[in-house]
C-alpha positions as a Markdown table, in Angstrom:
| # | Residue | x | y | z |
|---|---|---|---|---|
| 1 | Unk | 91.5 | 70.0 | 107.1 |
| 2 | Unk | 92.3 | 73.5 | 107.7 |
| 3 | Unk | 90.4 | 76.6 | 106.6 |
| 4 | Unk | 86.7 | 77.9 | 107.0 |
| 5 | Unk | 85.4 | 75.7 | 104.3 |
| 6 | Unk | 87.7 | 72.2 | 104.7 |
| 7 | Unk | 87.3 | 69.6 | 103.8 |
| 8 | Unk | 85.0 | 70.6 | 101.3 |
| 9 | Unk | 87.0 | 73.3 | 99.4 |
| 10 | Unk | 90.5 | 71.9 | 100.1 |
| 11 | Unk | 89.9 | 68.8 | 97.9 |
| 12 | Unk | 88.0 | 71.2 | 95.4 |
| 13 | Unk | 91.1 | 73.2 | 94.8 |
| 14 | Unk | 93.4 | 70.3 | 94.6 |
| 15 | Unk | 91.1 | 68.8 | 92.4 |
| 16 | Unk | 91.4 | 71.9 | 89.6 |
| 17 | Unk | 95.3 | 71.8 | 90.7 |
| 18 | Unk | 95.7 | 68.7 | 89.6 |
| 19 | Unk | 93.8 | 69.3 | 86.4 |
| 20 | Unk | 95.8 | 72.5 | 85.5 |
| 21 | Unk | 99.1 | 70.6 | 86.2 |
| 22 | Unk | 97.9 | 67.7 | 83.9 |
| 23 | Unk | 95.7 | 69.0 | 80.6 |
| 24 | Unk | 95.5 | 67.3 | 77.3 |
| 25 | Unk | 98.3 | 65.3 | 77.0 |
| 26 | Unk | 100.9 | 67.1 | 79.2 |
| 27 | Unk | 101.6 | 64.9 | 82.2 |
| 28 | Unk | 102.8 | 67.0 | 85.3 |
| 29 | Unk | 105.9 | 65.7 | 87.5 |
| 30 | Unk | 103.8 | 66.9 | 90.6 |
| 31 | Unk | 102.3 | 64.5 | 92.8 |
| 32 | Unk | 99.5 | 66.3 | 95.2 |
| 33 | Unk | 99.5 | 65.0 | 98.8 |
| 34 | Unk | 96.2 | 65.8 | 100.9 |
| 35 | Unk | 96.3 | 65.2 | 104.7 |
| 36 | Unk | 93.2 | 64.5 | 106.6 |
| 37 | Unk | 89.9 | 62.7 | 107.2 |
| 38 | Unk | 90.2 | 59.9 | 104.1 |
| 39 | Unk | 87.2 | 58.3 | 104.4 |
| 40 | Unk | 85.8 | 61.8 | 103.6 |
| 41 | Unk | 88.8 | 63.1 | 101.5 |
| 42 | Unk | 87.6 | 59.9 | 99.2 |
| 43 | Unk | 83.9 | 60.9 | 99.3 |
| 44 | Unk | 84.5 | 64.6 | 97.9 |
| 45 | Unk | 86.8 | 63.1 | 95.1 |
| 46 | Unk | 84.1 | 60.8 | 94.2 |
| 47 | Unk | 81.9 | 64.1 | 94.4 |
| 48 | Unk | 83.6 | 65.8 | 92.1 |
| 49 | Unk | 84.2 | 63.3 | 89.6 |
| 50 | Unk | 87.9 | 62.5 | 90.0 |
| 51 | Unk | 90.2 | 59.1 | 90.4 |
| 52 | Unk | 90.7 | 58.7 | 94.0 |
| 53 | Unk | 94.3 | 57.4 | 92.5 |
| 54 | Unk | 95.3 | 60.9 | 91.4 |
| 55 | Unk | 96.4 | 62.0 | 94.7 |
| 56 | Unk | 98.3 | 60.8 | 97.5 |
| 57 | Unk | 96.3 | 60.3 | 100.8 |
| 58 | Unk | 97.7 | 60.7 | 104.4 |
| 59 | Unk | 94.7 | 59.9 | 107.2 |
| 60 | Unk | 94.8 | 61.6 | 109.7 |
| 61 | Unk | 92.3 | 61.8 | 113.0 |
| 62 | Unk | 93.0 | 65.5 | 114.2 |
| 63 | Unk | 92.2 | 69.3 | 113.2 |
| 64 | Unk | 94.0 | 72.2 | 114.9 |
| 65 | Unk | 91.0 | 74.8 | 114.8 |
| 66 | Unk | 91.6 | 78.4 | 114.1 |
| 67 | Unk | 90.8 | 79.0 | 117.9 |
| 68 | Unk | 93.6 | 76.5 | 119.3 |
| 69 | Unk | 96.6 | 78.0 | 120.9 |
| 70 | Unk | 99.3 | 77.3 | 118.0 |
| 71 | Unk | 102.5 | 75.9 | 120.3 |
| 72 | Unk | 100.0 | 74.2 | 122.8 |
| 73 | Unk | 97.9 | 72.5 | 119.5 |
| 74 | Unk | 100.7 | 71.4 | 117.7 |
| 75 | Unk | 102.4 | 69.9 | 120.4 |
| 76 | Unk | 99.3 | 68.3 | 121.8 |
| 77 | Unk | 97.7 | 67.6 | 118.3 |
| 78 | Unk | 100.3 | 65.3 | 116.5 |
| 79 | Unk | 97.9 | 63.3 | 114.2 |
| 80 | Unk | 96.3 | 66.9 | 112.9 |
| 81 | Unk | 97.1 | 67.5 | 109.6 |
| 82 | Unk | 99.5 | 70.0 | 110.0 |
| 83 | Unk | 101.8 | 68.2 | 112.4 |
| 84 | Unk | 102.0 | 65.4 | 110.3 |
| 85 | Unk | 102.3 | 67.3 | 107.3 |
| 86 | Unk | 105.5 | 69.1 | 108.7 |
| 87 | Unk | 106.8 | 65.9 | 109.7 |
| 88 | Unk | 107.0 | 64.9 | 106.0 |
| 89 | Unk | 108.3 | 67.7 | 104.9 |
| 90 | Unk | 111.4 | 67.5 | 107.7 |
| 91 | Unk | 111.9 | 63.7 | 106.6 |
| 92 | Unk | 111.9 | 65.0 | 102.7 |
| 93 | Unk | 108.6 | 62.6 | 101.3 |
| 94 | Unk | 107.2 | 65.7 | 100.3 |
| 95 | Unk | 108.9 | 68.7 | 99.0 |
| 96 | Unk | 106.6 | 71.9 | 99.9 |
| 97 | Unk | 103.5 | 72.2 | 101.8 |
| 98 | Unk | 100.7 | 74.2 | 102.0 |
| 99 | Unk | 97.5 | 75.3 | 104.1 |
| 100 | Unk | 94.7 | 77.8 | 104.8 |
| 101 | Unk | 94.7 | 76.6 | 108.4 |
| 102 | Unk | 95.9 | 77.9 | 111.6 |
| 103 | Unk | 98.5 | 80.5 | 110.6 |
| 104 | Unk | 99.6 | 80.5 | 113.9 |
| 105 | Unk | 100.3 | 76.9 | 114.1 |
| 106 | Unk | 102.1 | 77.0 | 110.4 |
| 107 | Unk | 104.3 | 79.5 | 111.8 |
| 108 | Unk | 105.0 | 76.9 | 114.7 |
| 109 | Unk | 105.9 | 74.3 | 112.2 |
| 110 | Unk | 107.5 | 76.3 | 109.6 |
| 111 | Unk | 110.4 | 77.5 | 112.7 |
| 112 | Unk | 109.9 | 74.7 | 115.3 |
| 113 | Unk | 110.1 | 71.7 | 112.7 |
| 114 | Unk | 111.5 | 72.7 | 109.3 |
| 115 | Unk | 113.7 | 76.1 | 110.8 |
| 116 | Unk | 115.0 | 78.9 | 109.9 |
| 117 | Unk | 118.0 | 78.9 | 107.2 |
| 118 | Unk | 121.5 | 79.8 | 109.2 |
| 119 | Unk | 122.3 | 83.4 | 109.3 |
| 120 | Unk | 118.6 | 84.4 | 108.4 |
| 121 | Unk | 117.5 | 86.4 | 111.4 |
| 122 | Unk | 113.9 | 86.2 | 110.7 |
| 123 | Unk | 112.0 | 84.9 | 108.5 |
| 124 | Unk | 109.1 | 87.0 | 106.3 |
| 125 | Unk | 106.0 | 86.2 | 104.3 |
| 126 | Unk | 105.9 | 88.1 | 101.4 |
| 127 | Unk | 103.3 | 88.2 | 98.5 |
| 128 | Unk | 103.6 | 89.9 | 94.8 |
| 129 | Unk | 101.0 | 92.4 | 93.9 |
| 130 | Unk | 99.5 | 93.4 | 90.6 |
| 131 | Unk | 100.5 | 96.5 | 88.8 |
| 132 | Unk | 99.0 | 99.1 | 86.2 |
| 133 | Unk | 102.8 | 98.0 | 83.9 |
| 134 | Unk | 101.5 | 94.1 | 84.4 |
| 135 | Unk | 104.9 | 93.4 | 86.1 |
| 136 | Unk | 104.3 | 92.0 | 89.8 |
| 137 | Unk | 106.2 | 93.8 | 92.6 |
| 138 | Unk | 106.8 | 92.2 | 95.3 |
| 139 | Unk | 106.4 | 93.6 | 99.0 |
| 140 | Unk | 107.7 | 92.1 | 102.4 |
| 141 | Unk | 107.1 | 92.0 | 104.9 |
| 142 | Unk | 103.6 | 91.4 | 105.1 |
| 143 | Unk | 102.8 | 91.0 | 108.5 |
| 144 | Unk | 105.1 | 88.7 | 109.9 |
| 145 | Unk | 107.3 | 91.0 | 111.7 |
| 146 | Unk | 105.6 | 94.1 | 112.7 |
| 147 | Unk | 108.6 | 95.5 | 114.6 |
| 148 | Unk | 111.6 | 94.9 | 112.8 |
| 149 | Unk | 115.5 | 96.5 | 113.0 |
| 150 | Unk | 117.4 | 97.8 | 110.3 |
| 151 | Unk | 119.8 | 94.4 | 110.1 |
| 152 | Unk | 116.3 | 92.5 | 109.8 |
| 153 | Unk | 114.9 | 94.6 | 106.9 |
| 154 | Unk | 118.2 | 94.2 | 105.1 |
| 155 | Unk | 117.9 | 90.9 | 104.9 |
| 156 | Unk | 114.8 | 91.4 | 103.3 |
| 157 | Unk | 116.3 | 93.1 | 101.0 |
| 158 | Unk | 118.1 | 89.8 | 99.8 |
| 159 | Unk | 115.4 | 87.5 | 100.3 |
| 160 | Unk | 112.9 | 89.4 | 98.3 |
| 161 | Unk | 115.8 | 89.9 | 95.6 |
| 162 | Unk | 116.1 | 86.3 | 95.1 |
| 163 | Unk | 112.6 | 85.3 | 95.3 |
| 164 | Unk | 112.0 | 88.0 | 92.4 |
| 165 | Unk | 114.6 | 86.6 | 90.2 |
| 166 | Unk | 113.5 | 82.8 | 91.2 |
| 167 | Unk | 110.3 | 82.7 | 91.0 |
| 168 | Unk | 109.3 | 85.6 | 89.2 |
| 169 | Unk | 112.0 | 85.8 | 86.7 |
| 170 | Unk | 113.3 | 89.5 | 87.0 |
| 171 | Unk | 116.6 | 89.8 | 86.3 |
| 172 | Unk | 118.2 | 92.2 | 88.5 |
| 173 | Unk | 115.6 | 93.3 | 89.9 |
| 174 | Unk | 115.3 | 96.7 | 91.7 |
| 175 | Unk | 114.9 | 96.8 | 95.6 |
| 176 | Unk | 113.5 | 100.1 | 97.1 |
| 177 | Unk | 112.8 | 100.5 | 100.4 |
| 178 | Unk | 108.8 | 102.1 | 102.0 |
| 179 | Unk | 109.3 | 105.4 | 102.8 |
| 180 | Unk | 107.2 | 108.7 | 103.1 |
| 181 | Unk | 109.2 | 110.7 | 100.7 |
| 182 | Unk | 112.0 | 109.4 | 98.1 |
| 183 | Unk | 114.8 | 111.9 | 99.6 |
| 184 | Unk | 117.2 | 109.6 | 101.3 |
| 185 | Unk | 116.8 | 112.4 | 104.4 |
| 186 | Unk | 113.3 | 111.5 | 104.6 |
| 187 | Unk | 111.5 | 109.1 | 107.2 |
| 188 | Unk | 112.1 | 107.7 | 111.2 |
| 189 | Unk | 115.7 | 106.4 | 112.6 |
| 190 | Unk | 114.2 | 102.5 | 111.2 |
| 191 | Unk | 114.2 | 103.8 | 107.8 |
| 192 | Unk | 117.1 | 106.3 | 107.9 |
| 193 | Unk | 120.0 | 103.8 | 109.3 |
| 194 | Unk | 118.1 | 101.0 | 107.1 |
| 195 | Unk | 118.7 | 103.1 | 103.9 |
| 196 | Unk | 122.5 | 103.3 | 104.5 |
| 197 | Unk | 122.5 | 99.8 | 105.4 |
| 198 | Unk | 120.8 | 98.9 | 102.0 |
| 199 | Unk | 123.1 | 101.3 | 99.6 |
| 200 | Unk | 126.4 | 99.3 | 101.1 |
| 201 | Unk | 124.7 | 96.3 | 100.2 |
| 202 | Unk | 124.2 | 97.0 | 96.7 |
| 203 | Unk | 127.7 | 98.6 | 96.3 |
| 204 | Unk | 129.3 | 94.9 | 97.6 |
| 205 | Unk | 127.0 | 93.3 | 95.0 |
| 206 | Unk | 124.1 | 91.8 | 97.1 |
| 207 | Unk | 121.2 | 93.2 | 95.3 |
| 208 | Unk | 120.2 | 96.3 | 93.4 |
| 209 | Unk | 119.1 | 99.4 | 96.1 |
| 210 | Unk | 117.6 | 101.9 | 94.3 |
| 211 | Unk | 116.5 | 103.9 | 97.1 |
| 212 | Unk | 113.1 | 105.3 | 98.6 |
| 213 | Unk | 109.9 | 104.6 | 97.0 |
| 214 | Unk | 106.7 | 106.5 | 98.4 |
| 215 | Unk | 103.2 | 104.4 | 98.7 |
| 216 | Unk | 101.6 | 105.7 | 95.7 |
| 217 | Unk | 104.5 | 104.2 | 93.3 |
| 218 | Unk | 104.2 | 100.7 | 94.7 |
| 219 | Unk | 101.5 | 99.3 | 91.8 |
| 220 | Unk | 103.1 | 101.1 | 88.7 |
| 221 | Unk | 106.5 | 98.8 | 89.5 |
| 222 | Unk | 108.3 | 102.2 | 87.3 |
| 223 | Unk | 110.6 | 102.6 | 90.1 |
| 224 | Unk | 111.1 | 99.0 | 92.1 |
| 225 | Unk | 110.5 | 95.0 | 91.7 |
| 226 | Unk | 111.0 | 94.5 | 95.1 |
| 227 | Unk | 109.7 | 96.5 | 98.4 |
| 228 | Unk | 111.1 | 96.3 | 101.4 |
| 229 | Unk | 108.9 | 97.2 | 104.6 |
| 230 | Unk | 108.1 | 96.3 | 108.0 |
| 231 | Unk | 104.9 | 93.8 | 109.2 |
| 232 | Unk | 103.4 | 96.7 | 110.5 |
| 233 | Unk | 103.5 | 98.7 | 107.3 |
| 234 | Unk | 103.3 | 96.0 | 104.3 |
| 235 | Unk | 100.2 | 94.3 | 105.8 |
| 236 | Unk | 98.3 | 97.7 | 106.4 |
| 237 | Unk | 99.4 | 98.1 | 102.3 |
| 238 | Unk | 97.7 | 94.6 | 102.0 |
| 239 | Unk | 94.7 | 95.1 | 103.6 |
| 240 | Unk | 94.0 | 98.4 | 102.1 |
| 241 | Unk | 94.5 | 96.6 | 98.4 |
| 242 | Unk | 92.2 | 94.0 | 99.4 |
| 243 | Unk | 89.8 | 96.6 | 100.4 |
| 244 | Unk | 90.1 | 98.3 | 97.3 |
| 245 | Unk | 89.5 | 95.3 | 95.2 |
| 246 | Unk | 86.1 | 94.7 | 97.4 |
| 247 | Unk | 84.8 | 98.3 | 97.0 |
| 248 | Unk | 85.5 | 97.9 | 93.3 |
| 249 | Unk | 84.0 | 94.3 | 93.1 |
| 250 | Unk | 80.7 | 96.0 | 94.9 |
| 251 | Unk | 80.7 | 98.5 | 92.7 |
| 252 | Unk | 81.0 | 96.5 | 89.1 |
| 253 | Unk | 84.4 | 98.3 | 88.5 |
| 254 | Unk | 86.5 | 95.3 | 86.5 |
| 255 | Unk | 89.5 | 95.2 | 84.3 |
| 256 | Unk | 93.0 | 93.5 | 84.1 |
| 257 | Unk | 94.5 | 95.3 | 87.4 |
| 258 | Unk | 91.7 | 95.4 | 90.0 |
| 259 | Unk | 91.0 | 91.5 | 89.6 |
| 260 | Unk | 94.9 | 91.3 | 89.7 |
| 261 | Unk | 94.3 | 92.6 | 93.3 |
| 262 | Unk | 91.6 | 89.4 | 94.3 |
| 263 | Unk | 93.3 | 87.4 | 97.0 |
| 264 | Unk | 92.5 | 84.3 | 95.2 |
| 265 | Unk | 95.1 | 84.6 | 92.2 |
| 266 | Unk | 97.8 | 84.9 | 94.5 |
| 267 | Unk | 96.0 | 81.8 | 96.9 |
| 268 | Unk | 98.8 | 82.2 | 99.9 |
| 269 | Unk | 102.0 | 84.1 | 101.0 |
| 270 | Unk | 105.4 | 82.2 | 100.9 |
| 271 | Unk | 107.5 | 82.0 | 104.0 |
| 272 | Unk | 110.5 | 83.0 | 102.9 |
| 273 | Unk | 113.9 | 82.3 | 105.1 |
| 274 | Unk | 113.3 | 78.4 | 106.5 |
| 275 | Unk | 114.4 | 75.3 | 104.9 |
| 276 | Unk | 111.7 | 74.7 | 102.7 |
| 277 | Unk | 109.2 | 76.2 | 100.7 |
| 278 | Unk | 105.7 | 76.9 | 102.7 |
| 279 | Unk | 102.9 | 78.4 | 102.0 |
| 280 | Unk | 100.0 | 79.9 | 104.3 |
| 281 | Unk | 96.6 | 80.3 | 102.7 |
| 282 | Unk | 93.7 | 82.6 | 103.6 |
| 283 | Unk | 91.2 | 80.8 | 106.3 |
| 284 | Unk | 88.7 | 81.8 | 104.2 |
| 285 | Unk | 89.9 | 80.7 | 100.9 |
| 286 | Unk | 87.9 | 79.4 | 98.1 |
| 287 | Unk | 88.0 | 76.5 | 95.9 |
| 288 | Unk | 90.1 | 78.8 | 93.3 |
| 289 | Unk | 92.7 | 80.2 | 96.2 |
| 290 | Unk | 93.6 | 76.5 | 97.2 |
| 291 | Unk | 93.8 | 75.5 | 93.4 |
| 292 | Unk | 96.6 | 78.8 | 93.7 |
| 293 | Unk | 98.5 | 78.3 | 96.4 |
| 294 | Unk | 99.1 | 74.8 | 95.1 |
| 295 | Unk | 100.4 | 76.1 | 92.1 |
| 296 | Unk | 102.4 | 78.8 | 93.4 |
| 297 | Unk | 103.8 | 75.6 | 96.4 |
| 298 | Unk | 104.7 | 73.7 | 92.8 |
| 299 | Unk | 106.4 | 77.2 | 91.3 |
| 300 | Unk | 108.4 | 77.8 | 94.3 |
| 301 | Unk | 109.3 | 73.8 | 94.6 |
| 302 | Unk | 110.7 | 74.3 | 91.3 |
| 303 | Unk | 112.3 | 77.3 | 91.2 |
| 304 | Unk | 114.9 | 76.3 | 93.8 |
| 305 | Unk | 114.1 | 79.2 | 96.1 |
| 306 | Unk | 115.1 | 77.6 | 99.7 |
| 307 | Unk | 118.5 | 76.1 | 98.0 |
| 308 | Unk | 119.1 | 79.9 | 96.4 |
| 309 | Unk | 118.7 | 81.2 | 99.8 |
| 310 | Unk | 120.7 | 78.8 | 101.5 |
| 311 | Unk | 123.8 | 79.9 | 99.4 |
| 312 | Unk | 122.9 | 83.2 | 99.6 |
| 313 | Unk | 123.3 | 83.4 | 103.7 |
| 314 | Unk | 126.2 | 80.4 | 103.8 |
């Protein structure tokens, strides 16, 4: 129910998710669980064609709108779909959710309901961005954490190194940290004492540091896999991409990369450090995002990612 467009393009997406996850004769082991108004869940699916019986349906009576106060609506709205979604995923009947409503209330869930793994001391959203090589890099964080310390982006450091070799599949993948110059002299006191922080973490074997990387190498992925950055920084990298993509778009500029940079292939950002895998969607995701960030929920479901982090921070 969540979203500028729900119902409407929430059951859309699931409805080409569930397609892509079951074509021809290949049967997907996913089972797709939608939360929210049924009677009108079951309309849409009748709309569009589909066996009501494909997906699981939880009815619920409440919406937490993008304008609610996130700790005050989820407390006070326990029949939204978000709250009850949560719920299942705390009591295991589910085993990764997703949503392009309230981020703010997701966030609630996602630390008040499901929390953080021990030892992680925040947790990050992350996404993976295109690249001229065709190799994703992925960059955190992405707005989650705008002021961060150098024991926080550290972390990252791990976190983003296992979800690149997870769900990615990069072995060894390289972790470089956002800097204005590659010089290990260069940048503020955040970025200084997190560099030495980061090389004695790849001499004891935690990941692979391979230094400084400046803005203009991030979408070549010649010199990293993974980028480490502030909230602050990685979503003002974001948001310029995504304004990129839109100029281009405007302008009828097209190939492989530039649609690689369209918000709706990636479909959400994982939260990356809690006890299971998330996923917050765009409010003003189309049909096609949702269809994404169910696929990408499925990936990151199967690809272990929470149970790799756990032992990573035990």
């Amino acid at each position: 129910m969540g979203g500028d467009f729900a119902p409407e393009v929430a059951v859309k997406g699931a409805v080409m998710a569930y397609k892509q996850l079951n074509t021809g004769c290949v049967v997907s082991d996913c089972r797709i669980v939608l939360y929210g108004d049924e009677e009108r869940i079951r309309q849409l699916l009748d709309f569009e064609g589909c066996p009501q019986e494909a997906f699981d349906i939880v009815n619920t009576t409440e919406v937490i709108e993008m304008g609610d106060h996130p700790v005050r609506a989820f407390q006070q709205k326990q029949d939204s779909s978000i709250a009850v979604g949560f719920r299942q995923l705390a009591e295991g009947k589910i085993d990764g959710f997703a949503s392009a409503g309230s981020t703010g209330a997701m966030m609630v869930g996602s630390t008040q309901i499901i929390r953080v793994i021990e030892r992680v001391i925040r947790p990050t959203i992350s996404t993976a961005i295109p690249t001229t090589t065709g190799q994703p890099v992925v960059i955190l964080d992405v707005g989650l954490n705008v002021d961060c310390k150098p024991d926080i982006l550290e972390q990252y450091a791990l976190i983003g190194s296992i979800y690149a070799e997870s769900v990615l599949g990069i072995a060894n993948p390289r972790v470089a940290l956002l800097n204005i110059g590659s010089e290990s002299s260069k940048g503020n006191m955040l970025t200084k004492t997190t560099y030495e922080l980061l090389q004695v973490g790849s001499e004891t074997g935690r990941y692979n540091f391979v230094g400084n990387i400046e803005a203009s190498h991030i979408f070549t992925s010649e010199c990293a896999d993974v980028v480490v950055c502030d909230g602050f920084v990685g979503n003002s990298v974001l948001k310029l991409a995504e304004g990129l993509y839109s100029i281009t778009a405007q302008m009828g500029l097209t190939n492989e990369f530039w649609e690689g940079l369209n918000y709706e292939h990636t479909g959400g950002t994982p939260i990356l450090g809690i006890n299971a895998p998330v996923i917050i969607g765009h409010g003003k995701s189309t049909a096609k995002a949702i269809k994404n960030m169910i696929l990408s929920t499925a990936a990151a479901i199967r690809a272990n990612i929470v149970e790799r982090l756990q032992e990573a921070f035990r």
